[in-house]
mmCIF file with all atom_site columns, C-alpha atoms in Angstrom:
data_model
loop_
_atom_site.group_PDB
_atom_site.id
_atom_site.type_symbol
_atom_site.label_atom_id
_atom_site.label_alt_id
_atom_site.label_comp_id
_atom_site.label_asym_id
_atom_site.label_entity_id
_atom_site.label_seq_id
_atom_site.pdbx_PDB_ins_code
_atom_site.Cartn_x
_atom_site.Cartn_y
_atom_site.Cartn_z
_atom_site.occupancy
_atom_site.B_iso_or_equiv
_atom_site.pdbx_formal_charge
_atom_site.auth_seq_id
_atom_site.auth_comp_id
_atom_site.auth_asym_id
_atom_site.auth_atom_id
_atom_site.pdbx_PDB_model_num
ATOM 1   C CA . UNK A 1 1   ? -23.426 92.993 6.207  1.00 61.00 ? 144 UNK A CA 1
ATOM 2   C CA . UNK A 1 2   ? -22.279 96.728 6.598  1.00 74.00 ? 145 UNK A CA 1
ATOM 3   C CA . UNK A 1 3   ? -18.474 97.113 6.326  1.00 75.00 ? 146 UNK A CA 1
ATOM 4   C CA . UNK A 1 4   ? -18.714 98.619 9.730  1.00 75.00 ? 147 UNK A CA 1
ATOM 5   C CA . UNK A 1 5   ? -19.809 95.176 11.131 1.00 82.00 ? 148 UNK A CA 1
ATOM 6   C CA . UNK A 1 6   ? -17.618 93.296 9.211  1.00 85.00 ? 149 UNK A CA 1
ATOM 7   C CA . UNK A 1 7   ? -14.644 95.183 10.928 1.00 87.00 ? 150 UNK A CA 1
ATOM 8   C CA . UNK A 1 8   ? -16.023 94.810 14.417 1.00 86.00 ? 151 UNK A CA 1
ATOM 9   C CA . UNK A 1 9   ? -16.463 91.085 13.624 1.00 88.00 ? 152 UNK A CA 1
ATOM 10  C CA . UNK A 1 10  ? -12.697 90.924 12.618 1.00 89.00 ? 153 UNK A CA 1
ATOM 11  C CA . UNK A 1 11  ? -11.678 92.682 15.319 1.00 90.00 ? 154 UNK A CA 1
ATOM 12  C CA . UNK A 1 12  ? -13.621 90.313 17.866 1.00 90.00 ? 155 UNK A CA 1
ATOM 13  C CA . UNK A 1 13  ? -12.035 87.268 16.108 1.00 91.00 ? 156 UNK A CA 1
ATOM 14  C CA . UNK A 1 14  ? -8.539  89.008 16.209 1.00 90.00 ? 157 UNK A CA 1
ATOM 15  C CA . UNK A 1 15  ? -9.257  89.470 20.287 1.00 91.00 ? 158 UNK A CA 1
ATOM 16  C CA . UNK A 1 16  ? -10.460 85.889 20.621 1.00 92.00 ? 159 UNK A CA 1
ATOM 17  C CA . UNK A 1 17  ? -7.427  84.391 18.988 1.00 90.00 ? 160 UNK A CA 1
ATOM 18  C CA . UNK A 1 18  ? -5.035  86.331 21.021 1.00 88.00 ? 161 UNK A CA 1
ATOM 19  C CA . UNK A 1 19  ? -6.728  85.430 24.125 1.00 89.00 ? 162 UNK A CA 1
ATOM 20  C CA . UNK A 1 20  ? -6.696  81.653 23.315 1.00 90.00 ? 163 UNK A CA 1
ATOM 21  C CA . UNK A 1 21  ? -3.055  82.113 22.240 1.00 91.00 ? 164 UNK A CA 1
ATOM 22  C CA . UNK A 1 22  ? -1.879  83.546 25.215 1.00 92.00 ? 165 UNK A CA 1
ATOM 23  C CA . UNK A 1 23  ? -3.887  81.692 27.875 1.00 94.00 ? 166 UNK A CA 1
ATOM 24  C CA . UNK A 1 24  ? -2.101  80.168 30.732 1.00 94.00 ? 167 UNK A CA 1
ATOM 25  C CA . UNK A 1 25  ? -0.727  76.074 29.780 1.00 95.00 ? 168 UNK A CA 1
ATOM 26  C CA . UNK A 1 26  ? -0.854  74.072 32.555 1.00 95.00 ? 169 UNK A CA 1
ATOM 27  C CA . UNK A 1 27  ? 2.603   72.534 33.124 1.00 96.00 ? 170 UNK A CA 1
ATOM 28  C CA . UNK A 1 28  ? 1.352   69.536 34.828 1.00 94.00 ? 171 UNK A CA 1
ATOM 29  C CA . UNK A 1 29  ? -0.049  68.538 31.533 1.00 95.00 ? 172 UNK A CA 1
ATOM 30  C CA . UNK A 1 30  ? 3.435   67.842 30.598 1.00 95.00 ? 173 UNK A CA 1
ATOM 31  C CA . UNK A 1 31  ? 3.973   65.183 32.990 1.00 94.00 ? 174 UNK A CA 1
ATOM 32  C CA . UNK A 1 32  ? 2.634   61.827 34.527 1.00 92.00 ? 175 UNK A CA 1
ATOM 33  C CA . UNK A 1 33  ? 2.725   59.191 37.137 1.00 91.00 ? 176 UNK A CA 1
ATOM 34  C CA . UNK A 1 34  ? 3.755   56.493 34.389 1.00 92.00 ? 177 UNK A CA 1
ATOM 35  C CA . UNK A 1 35  ? 6.883   58.457 33.282 1.00 94.00 ? 178 UNK A CA 1
ATOM 36  C CA . UNK A 1 36  ? 10.686  58.210 34.434 1.00 95.00 ? 179 UNK A CA 1
ATOM 37  C CA . UNK A 1 37  ? 12.125  61.660 35.062 1.00 95.00 ? 180 UNK A CA 1
ATOM 38  C CA . UNK A 1 38  ? 15.781  62.751 34.932 1.00 96.00 ? 181 UNK A CA 1
ATOM 39  C CA . UNK A 1 39  ? 16.527  66.224 36.218 1.00 97.00 ? 182 UNK A CA 1
ATOM 40  C CA . UNK A 1 40  ? 19.865  68.095 35.585 1.00 96.00 ? 183 UNK A CA 1
ATOM 41  C CA . UNK A 1 41  ? 20.350  71.095 37.383 1.00 96.00 ? 184 UNK A CA 1
ATOM 42  C CA . UNK A 1 42  ? 23.232  73.519 36.259 1.00 94.00 ? 185 UNK A CA 1
ATOM 43  C CA . UNK A 1 43  ? 24.274  76.412 38.527 1.00 92.00 ? 186 UNK A CA 1
ATOM 44  C CA . UNK A 1 44  ? 26.232  79.490 36.665 1.00 87.00 ? 187 UNK A CA 1
ATOM 45  C CA . UNK A 1 45  ? 28.138  82.356 37.439 1.00 86.00 ? 188 UNK A CA 1
ATOM 46  C CA . UNK A 1 46  ? 31.577  83.829 37.994 1.00 85.00 ? 189 UNK A CA 1
ATOM 47  C CA . UNK A 1 47  ? 34.040  83.495 40.788 1.00 86.00 ? 190 UNK A CA 1
ATOM 48  C CA . UNK A 1 48  ? 36.992  86.013 40.965 1.00 88.00 ? 191 UNK A CA 1
ATOM 49  C CA . UNK A 1 49  ? 36.394  86.844 37.186 1.00 88.00 ? 192 UNK A CA 1
ATOM 50  C CA . UNK A 1 50  ? 36.340  83.297 36.152 1.00 89.00 ? 193 UNK A CA 1
ATOM 51  C CA . UNK A 1 51  ? 33.208  81.548 34.603 1.00 87.00 ? 194 UNK A CA 1
ATOM 52  C CA . UNK A 1 52  ? 31.972  78.527 36.302 1.00 87.00 ? 195 UNK A CA 1
ATOM 53  C CA . UNK A 1 53  ? 28.970  75.868 36.052 1.00 88.00 ? 196 UNK A CA 1
ATOM 54  C CA . UNK A 1 54  ? 28.184  73.414 38.660 1.00 92.00 ? 197 UNK A CA 1
ATOM 55  C CA . UNK A 1 55  ? 25.663  70.705 37.609 1.00 93.00 ? 198 UNK A CA 1
ATOM 56  C CA . UNK A 1 56  ? 23.613  67.913 39.615 1.00 94.00 ? 199 UNK A CA 1
ATOM 57  C CA . UNK A 1 57  ? 22.283  65.030 38.097 1.00 94.00 ? 200 UNK A CA 1
ATOM 58  C CA . UNK A 1 58  ? 18.935  63.376 39.488 1.00 94.00 ? 201 UNK A CA 1
ATOM 59  C CA . UNK A 1 59  ? 18.400  59.947 37.785 1.00 91.00 ? 202 UNK A CA 1
ATOM 60  C CA . UNK A 1 60  ? 17.173  57.937 40.457 1.00 90.00 ? 203 UNK A CA 1
ATOM 61  C CA . UNK A 1 61  ? 13.685  59.644 41.442 1.00 93.00 ? 204 UNK A CA 1
ATOM 62  C CA . UNK A 1 62  ? 11.638  57.934 43.898 1.00 93.00 ? 205 UNK A CA 1
ATOM 63  C CA . UNK A 1 63  ? 7.891   57.199 43.271 1.00 92.00 ? 206 UNK A CA 1
ATOM 64  C CA . UNK A 1 64  ? 7.009   59.826 46.036 1.00 95.00 ? 207 UNK A CA 1
ATOM 65  C CA . UNK A 1 65  ? 9.194   62.192 44.719 1.00 95.00 ? 208 UNK A CA 1
ATOM 66  C CA . UNK A 1 66  ? 7.812   61.804 41.514 1.00 95.00 ? 209 UNK A CA 1
ATOM 67  C CA . UNK A 1 67  ? 4.314   62.218 43.325 1.00 95.00 ? 210 UNK A CA 1
ATOM 68  C CA . UNK A 1 68  ? 5.894   65.168 44.693 1.00 96.00 ? 211 UNK A CA 1
ATOM 69  C CA . UNK A 1 69  ? 7.171   66.684 41.585 1.00 96.00 ? 212 UNK A CA 1
ATOM 70  C CA . UNK A 1 70  ? 3.791   66.585 39.667 1.00 96.00 ? 213 UNK A CA 1
ATOM 71  C CA . UNK A 1 71  ? 1.871   68.204 42.567 1.00 96.00 ? 214 UNK A CA 1
ATOM 72  C CA . UNK A 1 72  ? 4.578   71.083 42.288 1.00 97.00 ? 215 UNK A CA 1
ATOM 73  C CA . UNK A 1 73  ? 4.044   71.294 38.606 1.00 96.00 ? 216 UNK A CA 1
ATOM 74  C CA . UNK A 1 74  ? 0.373   71.538 39.548 1.00 96.00 ? 217 UNK A CA 1
ATOM 75  C CA . UNK A 1 75  ? 0.574   74.963 40.921 1.00 96.00 ? 218 UNK A CA 1
ATOM 76  C CA . UNK A 1 76  ? 2.683   76.334 37.597 1.00 96.00 ? 219 UNK A CA 1
ATOM 77  C CA . UNK A 1 77  ? 1.600   77.318 34.263 1.00 96.00 ? 220 UNK A CA 1
ATOM 78  C CA . UNK A 1 78  ? 3.462   78.962 31.609 1.00 95.00 ? 221 UNK A CA 1
ATOM 79  C CA . UNK A 1 79  ? 2.616   80.926 28.630 1.00 95.00 ? 222 UNK A CA 1
ATOM 80  C CA . UNK A 1 80  ? 3.085   81.475 24.654 1.00 94.00 ? 223 UNK A CA 1
ATOM 81  C CA . UNK A 1 81  ? 5.553   84.464 23.701 1.00 90.00 ? 224 UNK A CA 1
ATOM 82  C CA . UNK A 1 82  ? 4.687   86.549 20.364 1.00 87.00 ? 225 UNK A CA 1
ATOM 83  C CA . UNK A 1 83  ? 8.348   84.563 19.448 1.00 86.00 ? 226 UNK A CA 1
ATOM 84  C CA . UNK A 1 84  ? 6.786   80.829 20.243 1.00 87.00 ? 227 UNK A CA 1
ATOM 85  C CA . UNK A 1 85  ? 5.481   80.024 17.006 1.00 85.00 ? 228 UNK A CA 1
ATOM 86  C CA . UNK A 1 86  ? 8.894   80.690 15.766 1.00 88.00 ? 229 UNK A CA 1
ATOM 87  C CA . UNK A 1 87  ? 11.208  80.164 18.562 1.00 86.00 ? 230 UNK A CA 1
ATOM 88  C CA . UNK A 1 88  ? 13.863  77.241 18.143 1.00 84.00 ? 231 UNK A CA 1
ATOM 89  C CA . UNK A 1 89  ? 13.654  76.679 22.113 1.00 82.00 ? 232 UNK A CA 1
ATOM 90  C CA . UNK A 1 90  ? 16.778  78.733 23.086 1.00 83.00 ? 233 UNK A CA 1
ATOM 91  C CA . UNK A 1 91  ? 16.490  80.469 25.980 1.00 80.00 ? 234 UNK A CA 1
ATOM 92  C CA . UNK A 1 92  ? 18.390  84.182 26.617 1.00 78.00 ? 235 UNK A CA 1
ATOM 93  C CA . UNK A 1 93  ? 19.115  85.822 29.600 1.00 76.00 ? 236 UNK A CA 1
ATOM 94  C CA . UNK A 1 94  ? 19.574  82.312 31.714 1.00 76.00 ? 237 UNK A CA 1
ATOM 95  C CA . UNK A 1 95  ? 20.198  84.103 35.110 1.00 83.00 ? 238 UNK A CA 1
ATOM 96  C CA . UNK A 1 96  ? 22.446  82.043 37.502 1.00 88.00 ? 239 UNK A CA 1
ATOM 97  C CA . UNK A 1 97  ? 20.540  78.537 37.559 1.00 93.00 ? 240 UNK A CA 1
ATOM 98  C CA . UNK A 1 98  ? 19.044  76.439 34.632 1.00 94.00 ? 241 UNK A CA 1
ATOM 99  C CA . UNK A 1 99  ? 17.011  73.133 34.998 1.00 96.00 ? 242 UNK A CA 1
ATOM 100 C CA . UNK A 1 100 ? 16.696  70.716 32.713 1.00 96.00 ? 243 UNK A CA 1
ATOM 101 C CA . UNK A 1 101 ? 14.027  68.123 33.039 1.00 97.00 ? 244 UNK A CA 1
ATOM 102 C CA . UNK A 1 102 ? 13.366  65.190 30.884 1.00 97.00 ? 245 UNK A CA 1
ATOM 103 C CA . UNK A 1 103 ? 10.386  63.034 30.746 1.00 96.00 ? 246 UNK A CA 1
ATOM 104 C CA . UNK A 1 104 ? 10.397  59.438 29.258 1.00 96.00 ? 247 UNK A CA 1
ATOM 105 C CA . UNK A 1 105 ? 7.961   56.811 28.533 1.00 94.00 ? 248 UNK A CA 1
ATOM 106 C CA . UNK A 1 106 ? 9.108   53.351 27.636 1.00 92.00 ? 249 UNK A CA 1
ATOM 107 C CA . UNK A 1 107 ? 12.451  54.672 27.702 1.00 91.00 ? 250 UNK A CA 1
ATOM 108 C CA . UNK A 1 108 ? 11.334  57.216 24.746 1.00 96.00 ? 251 UNK A CA 1
ATOM 109 C CA . UNK A 1 109 ? 11.764  61.018 25.552 1.00 96.00 ? 252 UNK A CA 1
ATOM 110 C CA . UNK A 1 110 ? 8.467   62.415 25.313 1.00 96.00 ? 253 UNK A CA 1
ATOM 111 C CA . UNK A 1 111 ? 8.780   65.906 26.762 1.00 96.00 ? 254 UNK A CA 1
ATOM 112 C CA . UNK A 1 112 ? 11.997  68.271 27.634 1.00 96.00 ? 255 UNK A CA 1
ATOM 113 C CA . UNK A 1 113 ? 11.474  71.109 29.685 1.00 96.00 ? 256 UNK A CA 1
ATOM 114 C CA . UNK A 1 114 ? 14.163  73.677 30.358 1.00 95.00 ? 257 UNK A CA 1
ATOM 115 C CA . UNK A 1 115 ? 13.568  76.099 33.039 1.00 95.00 ? 258 UNK A CA 1
ATOM 116 C CA . UNK A 1 116 ? 15.614  79.368 33.859 1.00 94.00 ? 259 UNK A CA 1
ATOM 117 C CA . UNK A 1 117 ? 15.924  81.138 37.044 1.00 93.00 ? 260 UNK A CA 1
ATOM 118 C CA . UNK A 1 118 ? 14.870  84.725 34.753 1.00 92.00 ? 261 UNK A CA 1
ATOM 119 C CA . UNK A 1 119 ? 11.223  83.294 33.569 1.00 91.00 ? 262 UNK A CA 1
ATOM 120 C CA . UNK A 1 120 ? 12.273  81.465 30.548 1.00 92.00 ? 263 UNK A CA 1
ATOM 121 C CA . UNK A 1 121 ? 10.961  78.250 29.960 1.00 94.00 ? 264 UNK A CA 1
ATOM 122 C CA . UNK A 1 122 ? 11.571  75.851 26.896 1.00 94.00 ? 265 UNK A CA 1
ATOM 123 C CA . UNK A 1 123 ? 9.380   73.049 26.160 1.00 95.00 ? 266 UNK A CA 1
ATOM 124 C CA . UNK A 1 124 ? 9.777   70.571 23.488 1.00 95.00 ? 267 UNK A CA 1
ATOM 125 C CA . UNK A 1 125 ? 12.138  72.988 21.267 1.00 92.00 ? 268 UNK A CA 1
ATOM 126 C CA . UNK A 1 126 ? 9.568   75.992 21.861 1.00 93.00 ? 269 UNK A CA 1
ATOM 127 C CA . UNK A 1 127 ? 10.267  79.199 24.279 1.00 93.00 ? 270 UNK A CA 1
ATOM 128 C CA . UNK A 1 128 ? 7.732   80.303 26.722 1.00 94.00 ? 271 UNK A CA 1
ATOM 129 C CA . UNK A 1 129 ? 7.464   82.370 29.612 1.00 93.00 ? 272 UNK A CA 1
ATOM 130 C CA . UNK A 1 130 ? 7.000   81.189 33.248 1.00 94.00 ? 273 UNK A CA 1
ATOM 131 C CA . UNK A 1 131 ? 6.254   83.347 36.479 1.00 93.00 ? 274 UNK A CA 1
ATOM 132 C CA . UNK A 1 132 ? 8.011   82.405 39.752 1.00 93.00 ? 275 UNK A CA 1
ATOM 133 C CA . UNK A 1 133 ? 10.421  80.124 37.462 1.00 94.00 ? 276 UNK A CA 1
ATOM 134 C CA . UNK A 1 134 ? 12.865  80.603 40.643 1.00 94.00 ? 277 UNK A CA 1
ATOM 135 C CA . UNK A 1 135 ? 10.369  79.470 43.192 1.00 96.00 ? 278 UNK A CA 1
ATOM 136 C CA . UNK A 1 136 ? 9.501   76.347 40.850 1.00 97.00 ? 279 UNK A CA 1
ATOM 137 C CA . UNK A 1 137 ? 13.651  75.388 40.448 1.00 96.00 ? 280 UNK A CA 1
ATOM 138 C CA . UNK A 1 138 ? 13.758  75.902 44.315 1.00 95.00 ? 281 UNK A CA 1
ATOM 139 C CA . UNK A 1 139 ? 10.702  73.723 45.073 1.00 97.00 ? 282 UNK A CA 1
ATOM 140 C CA . UNK A 1 140 ? 12.107  70.771 43.307 1.00 97.00 ? 283 UNK A CA 1
ATOM 141 C CA . UNK A 1 141 ? 15.458  70.800 44.573 1.00 95.00 ? 284 UNK A CA 1
ATOM 142 C CA . UNK A 1 142 ? 13.784  70.393 47.818 1.00 95.00 ? 285 UNK A CA 1
ATOM 143 C CA . UNK A 1 143 ? 11.950  67.534 46.890 1.00 96.00 ? 286 UNK A CA 1
ATOM 144 C CA . UNK A 1 144 ? 14.997  66.184 45.368 1.00 94.00 ? 287 UNK A CA 1
ATOM 145 C CA . UNK A 1 145 ? 17.223  66.675 48.596 1.00 89.00 ? 288 UNK A CA 1
ATOM 146 C CA . UNK A 1 146 ? 14.626  65.271 51.128 1.00 80.00 ? 289 UNK A CA 1
#
């Protein structure tokens, strides 16, 4: 094989790996009907120069709410970043809202999802990016407040 062909093949392999690495991941793959869901919503901000955080906990989620949350998850995908491989799941630039979602099967925690209003998401202690994260948070809150 000529040297130019080897370089071209190597370049093609790199492109394929990058495309596969950065392909969208379905948020709905993390959740199913058999899981118990627990949600904590945290609002962050300052008022009169004093920092505050308000939180709401949603533990008693009905089957109907669970189905609606799963349907909302089907509308969103998240992506790896260059830092995903070496990340510890920490999020920077949280914005003014954070949602923690805990998914349990048989009382065993199987998935932890943290969504910030700025487009950062942490899934099982790895950092990713999520478009329209504020919209997702709002839709979940609408379901919880129905």
